[in-house]
GROMACS .gro file of C-alpha atoms in nm:
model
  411
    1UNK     CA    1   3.837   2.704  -5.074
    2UNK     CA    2   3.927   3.031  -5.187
    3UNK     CA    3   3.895   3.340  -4.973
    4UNK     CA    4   3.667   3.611  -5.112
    5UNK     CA    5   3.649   3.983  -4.995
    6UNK     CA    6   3.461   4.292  -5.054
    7UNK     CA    7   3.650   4.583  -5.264
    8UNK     CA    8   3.369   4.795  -5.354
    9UNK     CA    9   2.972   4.936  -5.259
   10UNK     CA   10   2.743   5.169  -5.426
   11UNK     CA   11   2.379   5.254  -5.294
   12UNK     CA   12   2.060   5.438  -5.372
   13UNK     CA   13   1.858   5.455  -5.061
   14UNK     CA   14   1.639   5.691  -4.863
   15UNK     CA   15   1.868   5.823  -4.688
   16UNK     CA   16   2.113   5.927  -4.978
   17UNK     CA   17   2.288   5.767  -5.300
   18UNK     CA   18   2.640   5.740  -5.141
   19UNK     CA   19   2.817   5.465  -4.906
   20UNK     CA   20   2.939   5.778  -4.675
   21UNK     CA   21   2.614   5.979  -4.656
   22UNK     CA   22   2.383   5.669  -4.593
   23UNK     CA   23   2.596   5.573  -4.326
   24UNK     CA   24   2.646   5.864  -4.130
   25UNK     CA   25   2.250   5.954  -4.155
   26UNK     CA   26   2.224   5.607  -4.013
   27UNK     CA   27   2.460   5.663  -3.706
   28UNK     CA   28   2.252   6.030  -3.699
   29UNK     CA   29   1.949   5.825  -3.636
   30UNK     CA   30   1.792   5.997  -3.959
   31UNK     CA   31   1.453   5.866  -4.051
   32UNK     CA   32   1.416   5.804  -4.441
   33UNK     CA   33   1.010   5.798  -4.402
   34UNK     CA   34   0.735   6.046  -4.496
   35UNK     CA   35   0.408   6.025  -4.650
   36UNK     CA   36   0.396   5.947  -5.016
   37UNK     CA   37   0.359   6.257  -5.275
   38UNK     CA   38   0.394   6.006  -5.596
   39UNK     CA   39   0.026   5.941  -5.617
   40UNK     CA   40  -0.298   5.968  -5.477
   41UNK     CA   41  -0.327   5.799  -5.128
   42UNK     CA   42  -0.652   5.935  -4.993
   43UNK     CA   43  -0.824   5.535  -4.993
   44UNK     CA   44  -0.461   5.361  -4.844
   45UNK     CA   45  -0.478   5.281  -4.485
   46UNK     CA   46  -0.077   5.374  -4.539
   47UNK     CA   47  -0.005   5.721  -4.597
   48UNK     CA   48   0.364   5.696  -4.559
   49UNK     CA   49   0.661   5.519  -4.710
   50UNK     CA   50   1.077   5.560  -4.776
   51UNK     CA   51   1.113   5.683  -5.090
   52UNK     CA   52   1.450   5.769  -5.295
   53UNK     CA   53   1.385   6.118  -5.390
   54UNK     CA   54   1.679   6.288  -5.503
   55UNK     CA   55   1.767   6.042  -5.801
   56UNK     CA   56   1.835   6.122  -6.137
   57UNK     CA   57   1.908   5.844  -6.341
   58UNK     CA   58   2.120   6.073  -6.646
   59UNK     CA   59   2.359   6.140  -6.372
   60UNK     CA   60   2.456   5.735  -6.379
   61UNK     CA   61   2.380   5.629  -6.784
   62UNK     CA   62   2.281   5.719  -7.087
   63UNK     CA   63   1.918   5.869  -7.106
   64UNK     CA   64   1.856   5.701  -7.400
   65UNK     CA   65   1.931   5.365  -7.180
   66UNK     CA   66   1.734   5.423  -6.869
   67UNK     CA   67   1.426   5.479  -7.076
   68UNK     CA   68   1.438   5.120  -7.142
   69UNK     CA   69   1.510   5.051  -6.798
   70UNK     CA   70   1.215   5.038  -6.503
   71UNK     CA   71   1.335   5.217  -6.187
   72UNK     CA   72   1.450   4.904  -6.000
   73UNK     CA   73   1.694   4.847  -6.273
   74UNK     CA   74   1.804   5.204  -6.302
   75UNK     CA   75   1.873   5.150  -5.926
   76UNK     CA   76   2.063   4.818  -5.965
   77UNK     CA   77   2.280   5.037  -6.270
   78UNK     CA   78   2.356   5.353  -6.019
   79UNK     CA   79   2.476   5.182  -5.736
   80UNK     CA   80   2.666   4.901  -5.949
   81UNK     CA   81   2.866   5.228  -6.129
   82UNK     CA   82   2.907   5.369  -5.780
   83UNK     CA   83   3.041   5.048  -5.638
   84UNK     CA   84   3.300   4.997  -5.940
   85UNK     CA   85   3.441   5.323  -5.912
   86UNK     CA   86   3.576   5.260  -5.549
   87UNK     CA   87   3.657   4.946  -5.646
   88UNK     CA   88   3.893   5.030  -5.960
   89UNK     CA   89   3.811   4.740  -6.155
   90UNK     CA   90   3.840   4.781  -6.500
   91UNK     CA   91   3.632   4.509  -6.654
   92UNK     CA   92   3.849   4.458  -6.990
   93UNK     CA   93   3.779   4.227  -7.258
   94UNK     CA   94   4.090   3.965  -7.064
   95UNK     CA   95   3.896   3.984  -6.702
   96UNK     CA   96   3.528   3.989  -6.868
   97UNK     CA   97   3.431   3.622  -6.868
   98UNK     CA   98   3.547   3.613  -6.511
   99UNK     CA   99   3.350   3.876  -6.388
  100UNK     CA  100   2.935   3.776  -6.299
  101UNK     CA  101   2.673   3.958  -6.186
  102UNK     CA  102   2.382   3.856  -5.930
  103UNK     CA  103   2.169   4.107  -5.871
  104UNK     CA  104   1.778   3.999  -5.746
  105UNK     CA  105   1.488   4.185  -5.695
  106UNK     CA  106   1.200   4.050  -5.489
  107UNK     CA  107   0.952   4.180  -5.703
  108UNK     CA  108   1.078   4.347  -6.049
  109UNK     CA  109   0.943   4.612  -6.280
  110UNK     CA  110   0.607   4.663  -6.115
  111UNK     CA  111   0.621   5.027  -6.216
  112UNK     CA  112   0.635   4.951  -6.522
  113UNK     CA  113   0.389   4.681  -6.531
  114UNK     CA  114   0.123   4.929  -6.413
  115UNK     CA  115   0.213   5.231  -6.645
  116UNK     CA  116   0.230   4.986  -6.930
  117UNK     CA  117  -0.130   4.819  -6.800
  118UNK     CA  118  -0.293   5.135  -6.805
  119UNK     CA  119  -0.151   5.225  -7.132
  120UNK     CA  120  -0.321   4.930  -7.273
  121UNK     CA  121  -0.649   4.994  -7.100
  122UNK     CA  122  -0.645   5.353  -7.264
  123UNK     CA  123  -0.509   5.366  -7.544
  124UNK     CA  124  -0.513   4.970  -7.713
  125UNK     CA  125  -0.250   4.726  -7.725
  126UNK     CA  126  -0.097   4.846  -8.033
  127UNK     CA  127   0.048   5.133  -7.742
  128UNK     CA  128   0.211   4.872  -7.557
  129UNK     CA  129   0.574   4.962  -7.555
  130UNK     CA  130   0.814   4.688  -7.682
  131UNK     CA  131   1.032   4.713  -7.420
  132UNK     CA  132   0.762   4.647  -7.169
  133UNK     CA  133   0.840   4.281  -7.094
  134UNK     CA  134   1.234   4.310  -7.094
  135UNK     CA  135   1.142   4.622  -6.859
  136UNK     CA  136   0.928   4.424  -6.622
  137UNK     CA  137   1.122   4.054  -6.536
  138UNK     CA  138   1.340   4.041  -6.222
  139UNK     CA  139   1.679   3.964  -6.415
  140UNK     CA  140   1.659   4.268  -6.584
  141UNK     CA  141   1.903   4.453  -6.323
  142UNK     CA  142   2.137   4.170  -6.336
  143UNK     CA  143   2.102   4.138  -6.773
  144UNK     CA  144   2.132   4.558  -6.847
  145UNK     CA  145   2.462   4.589  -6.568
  146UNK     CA  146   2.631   4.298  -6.757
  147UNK     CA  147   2.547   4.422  -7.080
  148UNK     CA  148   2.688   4.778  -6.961
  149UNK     CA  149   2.982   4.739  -6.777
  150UNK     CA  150   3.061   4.401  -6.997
  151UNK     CA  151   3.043   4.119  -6.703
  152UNK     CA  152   3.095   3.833  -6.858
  153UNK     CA  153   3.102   3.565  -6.623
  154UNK     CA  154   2.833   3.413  -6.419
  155UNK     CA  155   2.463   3.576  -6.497
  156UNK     CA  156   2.179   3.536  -6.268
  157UNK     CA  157   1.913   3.660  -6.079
  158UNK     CA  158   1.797   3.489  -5.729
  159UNK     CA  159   1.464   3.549  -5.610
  160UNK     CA  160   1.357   3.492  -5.261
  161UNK     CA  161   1.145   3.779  -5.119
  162UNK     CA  162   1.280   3.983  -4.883
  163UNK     CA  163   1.597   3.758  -4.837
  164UNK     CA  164   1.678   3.826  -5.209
  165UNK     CA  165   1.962   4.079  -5.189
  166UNK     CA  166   2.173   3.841  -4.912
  167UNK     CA  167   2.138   3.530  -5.144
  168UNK     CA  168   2.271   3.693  -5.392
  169UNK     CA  169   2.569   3.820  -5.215
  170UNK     CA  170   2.642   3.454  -5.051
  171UNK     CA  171   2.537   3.309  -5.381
  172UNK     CA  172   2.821   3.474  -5.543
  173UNK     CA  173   3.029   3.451  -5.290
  174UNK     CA  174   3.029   3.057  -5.303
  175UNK     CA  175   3.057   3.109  -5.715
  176UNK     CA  176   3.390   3.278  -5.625
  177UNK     CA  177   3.503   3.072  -5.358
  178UNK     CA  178   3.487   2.755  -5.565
  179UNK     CA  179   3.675   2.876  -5.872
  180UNK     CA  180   3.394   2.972  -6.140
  181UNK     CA  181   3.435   3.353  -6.115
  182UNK     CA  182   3.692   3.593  -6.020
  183UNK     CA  183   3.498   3.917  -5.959
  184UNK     CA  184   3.146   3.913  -5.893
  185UNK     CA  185   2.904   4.244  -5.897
  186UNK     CA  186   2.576   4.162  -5.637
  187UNK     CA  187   2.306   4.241  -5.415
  188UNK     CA  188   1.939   4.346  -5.478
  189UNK     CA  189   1.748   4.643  -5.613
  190UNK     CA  190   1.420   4.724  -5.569
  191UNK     CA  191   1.108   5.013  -5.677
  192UNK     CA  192   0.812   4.897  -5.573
  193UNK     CA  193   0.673   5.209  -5.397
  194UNK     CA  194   0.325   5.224  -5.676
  195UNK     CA  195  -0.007   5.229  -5.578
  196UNK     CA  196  -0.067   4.831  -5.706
  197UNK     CA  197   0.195   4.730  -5.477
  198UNK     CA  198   0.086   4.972  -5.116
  199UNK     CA  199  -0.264   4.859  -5.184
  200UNK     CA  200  -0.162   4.437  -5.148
  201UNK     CA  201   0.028   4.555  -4.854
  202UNK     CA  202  -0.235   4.733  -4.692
  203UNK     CA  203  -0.475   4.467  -4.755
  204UNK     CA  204  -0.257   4.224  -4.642
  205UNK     CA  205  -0.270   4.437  -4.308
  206UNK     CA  206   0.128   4.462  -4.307
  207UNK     CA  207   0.250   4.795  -4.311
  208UNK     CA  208   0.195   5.052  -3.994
  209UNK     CA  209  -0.042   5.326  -4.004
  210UNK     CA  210   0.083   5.537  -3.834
  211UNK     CA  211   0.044   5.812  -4.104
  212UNK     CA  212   0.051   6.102  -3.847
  213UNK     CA  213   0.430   6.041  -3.736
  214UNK     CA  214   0.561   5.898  -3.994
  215UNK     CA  215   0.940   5.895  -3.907
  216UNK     CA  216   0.832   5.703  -3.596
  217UNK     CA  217   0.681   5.422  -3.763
  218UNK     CA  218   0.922   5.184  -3.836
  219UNK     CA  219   0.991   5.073  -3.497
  220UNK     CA  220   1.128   4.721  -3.474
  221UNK     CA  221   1.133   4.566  -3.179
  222UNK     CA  222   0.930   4.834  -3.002
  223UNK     CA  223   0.625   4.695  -2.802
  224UNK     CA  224   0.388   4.934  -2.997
  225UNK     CA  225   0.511   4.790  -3.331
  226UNK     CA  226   0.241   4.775  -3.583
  227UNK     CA  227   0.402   4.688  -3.918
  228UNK     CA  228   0.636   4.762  -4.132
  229UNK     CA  229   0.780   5.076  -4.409
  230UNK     CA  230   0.812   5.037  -4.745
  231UNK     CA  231   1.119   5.146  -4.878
  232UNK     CA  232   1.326   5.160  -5.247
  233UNK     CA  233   1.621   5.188  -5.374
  234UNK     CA  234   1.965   4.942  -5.429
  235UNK     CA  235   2.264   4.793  -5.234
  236UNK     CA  236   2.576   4.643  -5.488
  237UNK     CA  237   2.861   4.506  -5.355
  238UNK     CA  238   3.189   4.423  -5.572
  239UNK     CA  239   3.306   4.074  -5.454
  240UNK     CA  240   3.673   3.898  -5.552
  241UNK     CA  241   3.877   3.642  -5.469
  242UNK     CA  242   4.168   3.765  -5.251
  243UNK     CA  243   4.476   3.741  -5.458
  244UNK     CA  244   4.277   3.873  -5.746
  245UNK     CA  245   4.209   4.144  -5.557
  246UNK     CA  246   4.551   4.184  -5.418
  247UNK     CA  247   4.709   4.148  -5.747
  248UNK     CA  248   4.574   4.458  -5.871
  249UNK     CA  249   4.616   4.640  -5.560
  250UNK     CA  250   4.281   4.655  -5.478
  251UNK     CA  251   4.171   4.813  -5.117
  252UNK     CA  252   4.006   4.551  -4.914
  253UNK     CA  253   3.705   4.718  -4.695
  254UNK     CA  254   3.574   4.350  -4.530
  255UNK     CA  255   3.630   3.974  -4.587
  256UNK     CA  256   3.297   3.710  -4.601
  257UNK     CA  257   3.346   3.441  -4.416
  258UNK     CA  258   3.016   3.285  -4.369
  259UNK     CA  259   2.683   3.222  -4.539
  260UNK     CA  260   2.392   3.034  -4.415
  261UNK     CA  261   2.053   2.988  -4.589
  262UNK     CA  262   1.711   2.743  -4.535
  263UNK     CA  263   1.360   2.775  -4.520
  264UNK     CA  264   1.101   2.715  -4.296
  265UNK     CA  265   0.878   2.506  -4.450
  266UNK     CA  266   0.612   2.663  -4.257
  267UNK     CA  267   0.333   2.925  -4.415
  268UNK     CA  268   0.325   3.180  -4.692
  269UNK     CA  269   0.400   3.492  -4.534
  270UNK     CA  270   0.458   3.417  -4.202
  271UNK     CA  271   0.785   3.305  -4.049
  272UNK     CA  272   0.806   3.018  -3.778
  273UNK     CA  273   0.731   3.173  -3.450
  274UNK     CA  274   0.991   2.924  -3.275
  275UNK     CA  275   1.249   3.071  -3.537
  276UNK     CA  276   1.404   2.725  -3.594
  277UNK     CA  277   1.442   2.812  -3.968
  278UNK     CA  278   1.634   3.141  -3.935
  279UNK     CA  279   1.823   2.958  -3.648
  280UNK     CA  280   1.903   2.721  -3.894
  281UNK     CA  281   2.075   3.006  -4.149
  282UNK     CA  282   2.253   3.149  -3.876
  283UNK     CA  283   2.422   2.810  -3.722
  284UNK     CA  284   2.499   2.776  -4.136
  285UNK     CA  285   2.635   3.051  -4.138
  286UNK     CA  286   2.852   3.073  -3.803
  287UNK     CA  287   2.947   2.650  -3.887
  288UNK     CA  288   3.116   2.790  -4.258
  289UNK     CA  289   3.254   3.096  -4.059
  290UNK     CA  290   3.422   2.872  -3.841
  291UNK     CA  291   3.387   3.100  -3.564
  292UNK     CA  292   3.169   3.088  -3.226
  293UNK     CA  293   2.832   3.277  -3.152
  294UNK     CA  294   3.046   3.460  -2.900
  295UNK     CA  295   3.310   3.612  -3.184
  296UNK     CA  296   2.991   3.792  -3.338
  297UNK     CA  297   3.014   4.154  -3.246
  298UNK     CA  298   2.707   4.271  -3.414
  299UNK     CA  299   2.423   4.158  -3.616
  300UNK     CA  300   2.241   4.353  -3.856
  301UNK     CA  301   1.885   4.225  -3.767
  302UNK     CA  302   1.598   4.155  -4.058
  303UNK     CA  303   1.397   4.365  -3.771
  304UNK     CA  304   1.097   4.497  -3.988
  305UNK     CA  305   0.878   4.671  -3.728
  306UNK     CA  306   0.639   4.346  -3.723
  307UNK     CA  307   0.455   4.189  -3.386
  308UNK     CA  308   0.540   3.835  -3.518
  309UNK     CA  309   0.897   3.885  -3.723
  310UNK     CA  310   1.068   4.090  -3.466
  311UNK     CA  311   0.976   3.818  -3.203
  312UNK     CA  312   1.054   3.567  -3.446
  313UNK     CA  313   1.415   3.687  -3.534
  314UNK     CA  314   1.454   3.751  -3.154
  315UNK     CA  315   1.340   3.382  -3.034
  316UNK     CA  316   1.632   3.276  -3.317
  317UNK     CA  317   1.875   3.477  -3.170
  318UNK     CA  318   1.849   3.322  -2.846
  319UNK     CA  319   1.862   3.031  -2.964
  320UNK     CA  320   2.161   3.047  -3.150
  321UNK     CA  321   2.373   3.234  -2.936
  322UNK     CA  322   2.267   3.107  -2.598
  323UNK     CA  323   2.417   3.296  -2.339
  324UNK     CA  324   2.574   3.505  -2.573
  325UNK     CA  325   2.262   3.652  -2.671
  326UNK     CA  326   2.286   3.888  -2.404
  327UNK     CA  327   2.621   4.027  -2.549
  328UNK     CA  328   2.597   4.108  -2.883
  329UNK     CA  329   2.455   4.424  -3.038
  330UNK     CA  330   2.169   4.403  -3.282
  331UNK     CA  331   1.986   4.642  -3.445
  332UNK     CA  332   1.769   4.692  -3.735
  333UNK     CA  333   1.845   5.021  -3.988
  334UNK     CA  334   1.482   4.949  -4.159
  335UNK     CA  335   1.416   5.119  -3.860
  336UNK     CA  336   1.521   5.453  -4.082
  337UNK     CA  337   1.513   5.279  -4.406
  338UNK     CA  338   1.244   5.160  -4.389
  339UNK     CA  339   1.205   4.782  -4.576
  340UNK     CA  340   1.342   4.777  -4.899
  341UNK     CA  341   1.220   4.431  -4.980
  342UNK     CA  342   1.436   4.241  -5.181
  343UNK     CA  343   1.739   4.553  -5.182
  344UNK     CA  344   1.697   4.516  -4.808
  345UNK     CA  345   2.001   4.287  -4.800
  346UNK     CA  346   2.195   4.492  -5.023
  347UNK     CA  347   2.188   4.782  -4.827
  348UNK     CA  348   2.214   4.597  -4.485
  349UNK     CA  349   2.499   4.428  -4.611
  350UNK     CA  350   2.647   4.779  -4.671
  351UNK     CA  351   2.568   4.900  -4.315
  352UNK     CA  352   2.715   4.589  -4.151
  353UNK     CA  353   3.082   4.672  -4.349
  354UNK     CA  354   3.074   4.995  -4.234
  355UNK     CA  355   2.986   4.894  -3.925
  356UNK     CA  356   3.292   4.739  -3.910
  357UNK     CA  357   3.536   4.925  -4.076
  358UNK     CA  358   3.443   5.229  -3.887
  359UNK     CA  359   3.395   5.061  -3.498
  360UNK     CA  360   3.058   5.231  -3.539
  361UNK     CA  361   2.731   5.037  -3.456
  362UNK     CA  362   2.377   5.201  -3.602
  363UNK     CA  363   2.098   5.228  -3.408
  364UNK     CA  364   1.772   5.118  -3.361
  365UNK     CA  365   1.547   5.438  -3.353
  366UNK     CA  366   1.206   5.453  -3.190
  367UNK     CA  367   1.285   5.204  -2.939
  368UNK     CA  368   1.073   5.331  -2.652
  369UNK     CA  369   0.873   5.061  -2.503
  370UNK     CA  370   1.030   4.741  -2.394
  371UNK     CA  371   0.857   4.401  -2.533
  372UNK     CA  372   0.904   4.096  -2.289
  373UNK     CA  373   0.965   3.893  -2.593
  374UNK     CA  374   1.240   4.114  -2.746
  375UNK     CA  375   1.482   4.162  -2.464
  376UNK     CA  376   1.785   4.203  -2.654
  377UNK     CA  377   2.007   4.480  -2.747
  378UNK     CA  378   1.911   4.660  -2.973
  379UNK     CA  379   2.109   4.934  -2.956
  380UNK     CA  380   1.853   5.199  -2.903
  381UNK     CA  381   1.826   5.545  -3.041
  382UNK     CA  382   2.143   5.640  -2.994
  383UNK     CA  383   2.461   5.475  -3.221
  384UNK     CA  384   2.754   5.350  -3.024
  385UNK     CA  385   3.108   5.289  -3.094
  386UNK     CA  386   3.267   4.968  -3.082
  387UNK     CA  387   3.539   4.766  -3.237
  388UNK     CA  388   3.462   4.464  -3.434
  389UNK     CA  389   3.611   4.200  -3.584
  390UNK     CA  390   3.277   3.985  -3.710
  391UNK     CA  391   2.948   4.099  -3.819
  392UNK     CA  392   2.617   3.948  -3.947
  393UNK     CA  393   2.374   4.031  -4.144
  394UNK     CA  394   2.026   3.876  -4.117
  395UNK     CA  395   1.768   3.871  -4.426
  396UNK     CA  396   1.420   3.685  -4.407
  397UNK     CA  397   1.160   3.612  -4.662
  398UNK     CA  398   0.833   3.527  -4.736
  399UNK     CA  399   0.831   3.202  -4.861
  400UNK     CA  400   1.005   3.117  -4.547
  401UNK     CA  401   1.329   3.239  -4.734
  402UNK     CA  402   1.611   3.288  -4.470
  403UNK     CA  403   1.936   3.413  -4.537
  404UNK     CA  404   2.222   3.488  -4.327
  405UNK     CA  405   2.577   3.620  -4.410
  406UNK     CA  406   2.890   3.712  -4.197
  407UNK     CA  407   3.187   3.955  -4.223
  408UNK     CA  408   3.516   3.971  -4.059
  409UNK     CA  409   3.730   4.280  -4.093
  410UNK     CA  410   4.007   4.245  -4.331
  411UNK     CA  411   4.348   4.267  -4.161
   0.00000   0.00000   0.00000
């Protein structure tokens, strides 16, 4: 099998729209959450959410294009650019047809969907725009950043919740390993911050209210956890296969070694308490890897800030990694994030490079009251340094969607 590495990342996130600045506000133990100014939210049980505020899409395309774009899309396009340019690949017309794209959204262009909606309740369907479908279906990120920076290759769009932005990266990793593709753009991209989508949430009873504090309510693994943060934005990650990569001199910032996936066969929107399905993904993942729990430095946790989840994801830990549990740092950056849905892997996957690249580990803020059933590190509060060599990054879904992938640092 060929070996496949990372050469570039782009974001859009809370907590900025570059690789550098999300990362260090991370290992600042910067909170991305405060309460929502985009609409009315006087009747929501949740006041608060992490929103991407300082975007402008003109900065990343043409204006003329992002009107026909919905914000998740806009997202996908911003951080893809990003993500190219540290890359240096030049997508000509000879490399094209070996270059995909996988980029998934959990959700797609529910913005859109709801402007477009009430258009049509006001003002008649002849209003409608006729860009309003092609606007709203989840491909859309993956169809409009093919179309614009002229991927030819491999075209898709996995969905699987909130494990949508890690299949897609260990989707096209195993497209690259086994020959179809070269180069592969990926991750997820997301926008669902609208009042259709907080007002499921909230009546779904999923999403902490703690509206007075809001940059301590994401607080995963905390015993006073009451549900998680919404959160927005994108996480792209330029995949190739190694001697591609080397040919053209590219600058390798992390290999992928592993990816795991399964599903718990279990309920709707709750995981398996036991964990046996995300202990599943992670064995897959390790097994591929060909490595022992004990080699993993650090995992990037799911972690949403959820009594059942965090416990969950905890219980699979343990279970994996036996008495190696006890050694190796986890933490959760939804903690200051807050839960990006289907980006979430995107972004996470970002973190976990850096993590790596830079010896750095983020932390887990708001971790103030032990839980007897999370009894892990979680690295708490406070980022610490140390050296890795392999890192994990954990993504669950509802569905029972689990998805797990590892890095090793290139060398």
């Amino acid at each position: 099998m060929r070996r496949v590495v990372v050469t570039g990342t782009g974001v859009i996130t809370p907590l900025g729209n570059t690789v550098d600045g999300f990362f260090n506000a991370l290992l600042d133990g910067k909170s991305g959450v405060h309460h929502i100014d985009r609409f009315d939210v006087t009747d929501y049980s949740t006041k608060i959410a992490a929103t991407v505020d300082d975007f402008l899409p003109e900065n990343y395309m043409d204006r003329k294009d992002a009107r026909r774009m919905d914000r998740f899309v806009q997202y996908a396009v911003a951080a893809t650019s990003s993500a190219l340019a540290q890359s240096k690949l030049a997508i000509t017309k000879d490399i094209a047809p070996r270059v995909g794209v996988y980029i998934g959204s959990g959700i797609g262009g529910l913005t859109t969907l709801e402007e477009q909606h009430r258009t049509l309740l006001e003002r008649g369907p002849k209003r409608v725009s006729p860009f309003f479908v092609p606007m709203i279906i989840g491909d859309m990120a993956s169809g409009q950043v093919s179309i614009l920076f002229g991927a030819q290759g491999p075209n898709s769009a996995p969905v699987s919740a909130c494990a949508t932005g890690s299949n897609a990266i260990g989707d096209a990793y195993e497209i690259i390993r086994r020959g179809a593709a070269d180069a592969m753009i990926c991750g997820g991209a997301e926008a669902t911050i609208t009042p259709l989508a907080l007002a499921g949430f909230c009546s779904a009873k999923a999403l902490s209210e703690r509206n007075d504090d809001p940059t301590r309510a994401s607080r995963p693994f905390d015993a006073q956890r009451d549900g998680f943060v919404m959160g927005e934005g994108s996480g792209i990650l330029i995949l190739e296969e190694l001697e591609f990569a080397q040919a053209r001199g590219a600058t390798i910032l992390a290999e992928i070694v592993g990816y795991g996936m399964s599903g718990d066969a279990y309920h709707l929107v709750q995981p398996d308490p036991n964990g046996s399905g995300a202990a599943r993904a992670m064995r897959a993942a390790i097994d591929e890897a060909g490595v022992s729990p004990m080699d993993i430095g650090y995992i990037n946790a799911h972690g949403t800030s959820t009594q059942i989840g965090d416990a969950m994801e905890s219980n699979a830990i343990k279970a994996v990694f036996g008495e190696a549990a006890t050694h190796v740092a986890i933490s959760s950056t939804k903690s200051m994030t807050g839960h990006l849905l289907g980006a979430a892997g995107g972004i996470e996957a970002i973190a976990t490079i850096e993590a790596i690249r830079h010896s750095m580990l983020p932390p887990t803020i708001n971790q103030e009251m032990p839980d007897s059933e999370c009894n892990l590190d979680y690295v708490p509060n406070t980022a610490r340094k140390r050296e890795l060599l392999f890192a994990m990054s954990n993504s669950f879904g509802f569905g029972g969607h689990n998805a797990c992938v590892i890095f090793k640092r290139f060398a």
